[in-house]
Coordinates of C-alpha atoms in Angstrom, one line a residue:
X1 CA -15.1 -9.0 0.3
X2 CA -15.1 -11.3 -2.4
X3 CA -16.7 -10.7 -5.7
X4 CA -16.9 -13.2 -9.1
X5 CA -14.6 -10.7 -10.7
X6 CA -12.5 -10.7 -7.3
X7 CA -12.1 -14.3 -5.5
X8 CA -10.0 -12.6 -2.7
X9 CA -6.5 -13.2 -1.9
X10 CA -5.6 -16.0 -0.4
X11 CA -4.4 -15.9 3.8
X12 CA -0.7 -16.1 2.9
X13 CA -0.6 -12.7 1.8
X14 CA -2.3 -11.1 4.0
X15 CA -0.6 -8.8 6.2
X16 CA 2.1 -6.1 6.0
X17 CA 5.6 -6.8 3.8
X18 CA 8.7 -5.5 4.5
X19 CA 10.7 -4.9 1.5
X20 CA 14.0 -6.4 2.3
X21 CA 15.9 -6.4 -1.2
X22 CA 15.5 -5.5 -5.0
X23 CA 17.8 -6.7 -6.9
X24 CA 17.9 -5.0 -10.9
X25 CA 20.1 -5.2 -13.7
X26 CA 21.7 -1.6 -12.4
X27 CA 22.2 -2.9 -8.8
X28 CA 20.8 -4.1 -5.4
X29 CA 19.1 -1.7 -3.1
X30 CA 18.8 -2.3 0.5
X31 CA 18.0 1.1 1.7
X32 CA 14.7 2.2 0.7
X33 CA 12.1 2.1 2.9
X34 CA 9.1 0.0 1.7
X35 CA 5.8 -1.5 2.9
X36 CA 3.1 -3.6 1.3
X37 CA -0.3 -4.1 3.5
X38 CA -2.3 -6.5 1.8
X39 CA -6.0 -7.4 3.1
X40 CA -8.3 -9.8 1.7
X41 CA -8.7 -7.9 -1.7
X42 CA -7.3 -4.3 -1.2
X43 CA -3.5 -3.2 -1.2
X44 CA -1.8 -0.6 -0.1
X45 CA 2.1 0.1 -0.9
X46 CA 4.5 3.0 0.3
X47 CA 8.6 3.5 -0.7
X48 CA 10.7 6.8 0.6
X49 CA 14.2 6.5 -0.5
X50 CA 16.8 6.9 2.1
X51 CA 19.0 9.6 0.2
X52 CA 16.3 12.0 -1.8
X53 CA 16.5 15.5 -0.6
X54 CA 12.5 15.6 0.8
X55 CA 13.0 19.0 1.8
X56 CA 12.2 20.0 -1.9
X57 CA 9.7 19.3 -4.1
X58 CA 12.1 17.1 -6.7
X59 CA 12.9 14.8 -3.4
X60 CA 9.9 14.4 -2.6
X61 CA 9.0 13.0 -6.1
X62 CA 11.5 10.3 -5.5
X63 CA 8.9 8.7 -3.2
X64 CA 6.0 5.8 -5.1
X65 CA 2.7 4.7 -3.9
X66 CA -0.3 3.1 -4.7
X67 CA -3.3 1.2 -3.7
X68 CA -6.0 -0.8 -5.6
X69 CA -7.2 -4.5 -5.5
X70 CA -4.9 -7.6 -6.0
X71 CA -5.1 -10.4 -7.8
X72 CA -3.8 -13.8 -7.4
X73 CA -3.5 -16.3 -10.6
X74 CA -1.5 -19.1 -11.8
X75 CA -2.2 -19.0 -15.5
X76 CA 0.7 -21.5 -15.9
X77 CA 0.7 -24.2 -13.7
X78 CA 4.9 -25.0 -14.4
X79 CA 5.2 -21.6 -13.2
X80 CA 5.0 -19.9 -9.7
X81 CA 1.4 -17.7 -8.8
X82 CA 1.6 -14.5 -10.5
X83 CA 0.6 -11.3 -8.2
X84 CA -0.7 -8.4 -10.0
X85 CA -1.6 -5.3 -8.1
X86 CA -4.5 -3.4 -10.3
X87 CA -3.7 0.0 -9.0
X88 CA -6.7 2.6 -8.8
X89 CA -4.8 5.4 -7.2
X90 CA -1.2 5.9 -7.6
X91 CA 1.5 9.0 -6.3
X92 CA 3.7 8.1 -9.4
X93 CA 2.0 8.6 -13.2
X94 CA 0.4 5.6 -14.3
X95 CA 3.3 2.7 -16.4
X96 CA 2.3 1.4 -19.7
X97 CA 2.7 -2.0 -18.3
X98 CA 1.1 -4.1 -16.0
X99 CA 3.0 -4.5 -11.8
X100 CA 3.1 -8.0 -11.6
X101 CA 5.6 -10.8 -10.7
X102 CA 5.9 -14.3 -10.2
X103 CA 5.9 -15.1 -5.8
X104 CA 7.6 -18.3 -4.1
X105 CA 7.3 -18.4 -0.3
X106 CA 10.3 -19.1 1.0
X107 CA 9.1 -19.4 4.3
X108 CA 5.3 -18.3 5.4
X109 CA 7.1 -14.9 6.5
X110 CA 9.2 -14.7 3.7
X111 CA 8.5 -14.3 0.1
X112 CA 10.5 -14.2 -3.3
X113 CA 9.2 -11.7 -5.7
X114 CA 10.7 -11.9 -9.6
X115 CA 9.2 -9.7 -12.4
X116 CA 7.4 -10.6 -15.3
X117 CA 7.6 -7.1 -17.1
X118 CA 10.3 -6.0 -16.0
X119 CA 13.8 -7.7 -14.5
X120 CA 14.2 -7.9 -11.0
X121 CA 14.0 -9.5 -7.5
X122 CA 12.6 -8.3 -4.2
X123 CA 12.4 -9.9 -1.2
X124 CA 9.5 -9.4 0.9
X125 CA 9.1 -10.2 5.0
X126 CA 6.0 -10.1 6.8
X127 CA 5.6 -8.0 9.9
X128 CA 4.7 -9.4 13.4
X129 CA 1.6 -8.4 14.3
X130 CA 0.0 -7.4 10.8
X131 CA -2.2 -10.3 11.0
X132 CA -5.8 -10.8 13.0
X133 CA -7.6 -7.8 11.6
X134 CA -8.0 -6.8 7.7
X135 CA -10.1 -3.6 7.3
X136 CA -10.4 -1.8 3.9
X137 CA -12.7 1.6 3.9
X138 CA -13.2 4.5 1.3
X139 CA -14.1 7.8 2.6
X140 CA -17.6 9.3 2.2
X141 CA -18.3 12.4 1.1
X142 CA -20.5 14.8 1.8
X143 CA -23.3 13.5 -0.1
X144 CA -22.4 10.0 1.7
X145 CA -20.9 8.4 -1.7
X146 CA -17.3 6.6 -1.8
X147 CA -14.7 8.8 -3.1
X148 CA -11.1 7.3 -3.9
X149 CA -10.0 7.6 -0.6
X150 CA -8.7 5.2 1.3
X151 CA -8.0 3.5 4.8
X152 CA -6.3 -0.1 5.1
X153 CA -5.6 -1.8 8.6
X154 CA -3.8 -5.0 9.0
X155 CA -3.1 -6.0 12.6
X156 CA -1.9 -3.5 14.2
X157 CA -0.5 -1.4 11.2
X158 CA -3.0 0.8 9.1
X159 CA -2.4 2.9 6.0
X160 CA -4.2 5.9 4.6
X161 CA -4.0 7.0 0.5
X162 CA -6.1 10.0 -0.2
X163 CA -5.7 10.6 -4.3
X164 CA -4.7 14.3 -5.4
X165 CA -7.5 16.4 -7.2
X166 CA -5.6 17.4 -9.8
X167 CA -5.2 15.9 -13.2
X168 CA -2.2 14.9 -14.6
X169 CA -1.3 17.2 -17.5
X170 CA -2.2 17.6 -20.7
X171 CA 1.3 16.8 -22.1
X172 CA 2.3 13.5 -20.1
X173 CA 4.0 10.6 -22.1
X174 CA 4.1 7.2 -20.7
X175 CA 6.4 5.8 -18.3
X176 CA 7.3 9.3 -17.5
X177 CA 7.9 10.3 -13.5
X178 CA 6.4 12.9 -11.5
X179 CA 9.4 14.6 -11.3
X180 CA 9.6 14.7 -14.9
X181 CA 6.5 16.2 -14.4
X182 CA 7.8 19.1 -12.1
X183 CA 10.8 19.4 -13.7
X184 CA 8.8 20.4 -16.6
X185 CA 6.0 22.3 -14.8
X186 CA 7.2 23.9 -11.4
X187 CA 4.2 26.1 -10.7
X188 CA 1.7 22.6 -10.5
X189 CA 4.8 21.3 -8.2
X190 CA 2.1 21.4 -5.5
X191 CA -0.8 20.5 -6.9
X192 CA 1.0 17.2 -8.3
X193 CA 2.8 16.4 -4.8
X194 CA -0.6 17.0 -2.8
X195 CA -1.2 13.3 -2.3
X196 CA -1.0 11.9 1.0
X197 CA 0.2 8.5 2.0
X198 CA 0.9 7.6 6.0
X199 CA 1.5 4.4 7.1
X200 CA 2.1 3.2 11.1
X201 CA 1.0 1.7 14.2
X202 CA -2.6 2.3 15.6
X203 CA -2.7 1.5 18.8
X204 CA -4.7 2.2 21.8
X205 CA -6.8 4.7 19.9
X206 CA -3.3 6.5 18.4
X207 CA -1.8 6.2 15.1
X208 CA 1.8 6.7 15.3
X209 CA 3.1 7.7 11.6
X210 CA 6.3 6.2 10.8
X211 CA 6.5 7.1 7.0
X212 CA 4.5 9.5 5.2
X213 CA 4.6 11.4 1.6
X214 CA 4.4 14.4 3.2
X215 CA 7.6 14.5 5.6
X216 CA 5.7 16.8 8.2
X217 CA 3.5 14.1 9.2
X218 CA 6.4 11.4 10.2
X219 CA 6.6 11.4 13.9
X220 CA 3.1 12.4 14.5
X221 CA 1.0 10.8 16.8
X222 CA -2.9 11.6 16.0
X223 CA -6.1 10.1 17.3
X224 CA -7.7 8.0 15.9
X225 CA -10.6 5.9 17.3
X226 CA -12.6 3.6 14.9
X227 CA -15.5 1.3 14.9
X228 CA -17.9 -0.2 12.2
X229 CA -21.9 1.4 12.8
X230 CA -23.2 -1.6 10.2
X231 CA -22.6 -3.4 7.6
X232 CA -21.9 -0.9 5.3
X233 CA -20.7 1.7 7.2
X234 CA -17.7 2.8 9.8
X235 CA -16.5 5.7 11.2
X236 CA -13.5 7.5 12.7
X237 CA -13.7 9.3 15.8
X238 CA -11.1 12.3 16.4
X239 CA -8.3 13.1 14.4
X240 CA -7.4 14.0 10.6
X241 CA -9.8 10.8 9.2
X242 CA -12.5 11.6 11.4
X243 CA -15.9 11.0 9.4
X244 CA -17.2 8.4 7.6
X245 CA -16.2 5.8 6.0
X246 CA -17.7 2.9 3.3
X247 CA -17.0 -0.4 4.7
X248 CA -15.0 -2.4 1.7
X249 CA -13.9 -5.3 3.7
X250 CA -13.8 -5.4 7.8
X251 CA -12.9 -9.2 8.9
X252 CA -11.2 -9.9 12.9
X253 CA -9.8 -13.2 12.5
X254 CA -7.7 -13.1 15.6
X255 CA -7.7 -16.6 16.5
X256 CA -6.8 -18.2 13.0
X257 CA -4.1 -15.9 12.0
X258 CA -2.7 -15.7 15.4
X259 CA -2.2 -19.8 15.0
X260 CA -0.2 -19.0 11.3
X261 CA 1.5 -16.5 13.0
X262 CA 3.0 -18.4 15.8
X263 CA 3.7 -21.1 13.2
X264 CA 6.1 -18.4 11.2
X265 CA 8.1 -17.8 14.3
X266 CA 11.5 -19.9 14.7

């Protein structure tokens, strides 16, 4: 789906990214578990840290997500592109500056990310079998309008964000966390933390959840069967995102990315 304001992103960064390294002025982290699916326009992006106690609520701030649209520029040509993720929905309370940083493929797998607001390096490294199929929905409700919710599929992998209802309160300040927030408001603790973001392999007609916001969910293994009824229009059969679902972008291009994809391979 490409629109005037949105030209699409182009085929190298299509797939799903394997955080490998950040590298900050305070250290280099190794650990946390990160992934980036990226479709045509749509993103989706999930990071549990390997140490925070998830069993309570203060852990379980520790983890980040978001999803939106990207953007790929190159407003200075002696410069590298410039990726900016526009995030509509995010776990985390929104930063006072933009997420974007300068990107130099290493290799077509392999891609060097260094900040532009910010200090630091991350290494990113493309999944086998995330390319082929890009799919981006927003679930329906029941009046059969798009709400904020969201599916994502790449390859094999797929990703669903579905936004809390509650509002952040009255008293945020920016660049603040949401533990922060809970720290300073225990009784919304679950009201704030009631966003859920699952990512894994869907497979057969099963979606296998490796990483999740809510820990419960890791491990699971739920139905889910989907197909596009038009244009506009998909649904899911069975399981938790049963329903239906407005067609953002839905592109199988098998053949051509399975060509890059042999061509990343050593």
């Amino acid at each position: 789906m490409n629109t005037p304001d949105h030209p699409g992103v182009p085929a190298a960064y299509h797939g799903v990214w394997a955080r490998t390294l950040l590298e900050t002025p305070e250290g280099r982290d190794t650990s946390t578990w990160v992934r980036w699916l990226q479709t045509g326009l749509w993103h989706g992006d999930l990071r549990v840290p390997p140490d925070a106690p998830r069993d309570t609520p203060e852990g379980r701030a520790q983890t980040q997500g978001f999803a939106g649209t990207t953007a790929i520029t190159r407003p200075d040509a002696a410069l590298p592109e410039v990726c900016t993720w526009q995030r509509t929905i995010d776990f985390q309370p929104p930063r006072s500056t933009p997420d974007a940083g300068h990107m130099v493929f290493e290799t077509p797998a392999r891609v060097i990310e260094t900040g532009i607001h910010g200090r630091y390096l991350e290494v990113w490294e493309r999944l086998p079998d995330s390319l082929g199929r890009r799919i981006a929905l927003a679930r329906l409700d029941a009046d059969g309008q798009p709400t904020a919710e969201r599916l994502l599929v790449a390859g094999v992998y797929c990703m669903h964000l579905r936004p809390r209802a509650a509002a952040w309160p009255a008293d945020l300040v920016p660049d603040e966390t949401l533990g922060d927030l809970i720290r300073r408001h225990p009784t919304q603790a679950g009201a704030l933390l009631d966003f859920e973001i699952a990512f894994g392999k869907k497979e057969h007609g099963v979606w296998t959840l490796e990483r999740a916001t809510q820990p419960a969910l890791e491990g699971q293994a739920l139905p889910c069967a989907l197909h596009r009824v038009d244009a506009a229009r998909a649904r899911v059969e069975r399981g938790p995102l049963a329903g239906g679902w407005q067609v953002l972008e839905w592109v199988d291009d098998t053949r051509n990315e399975a060509i890059a994809e042999m061509h990343e391979r050593p």
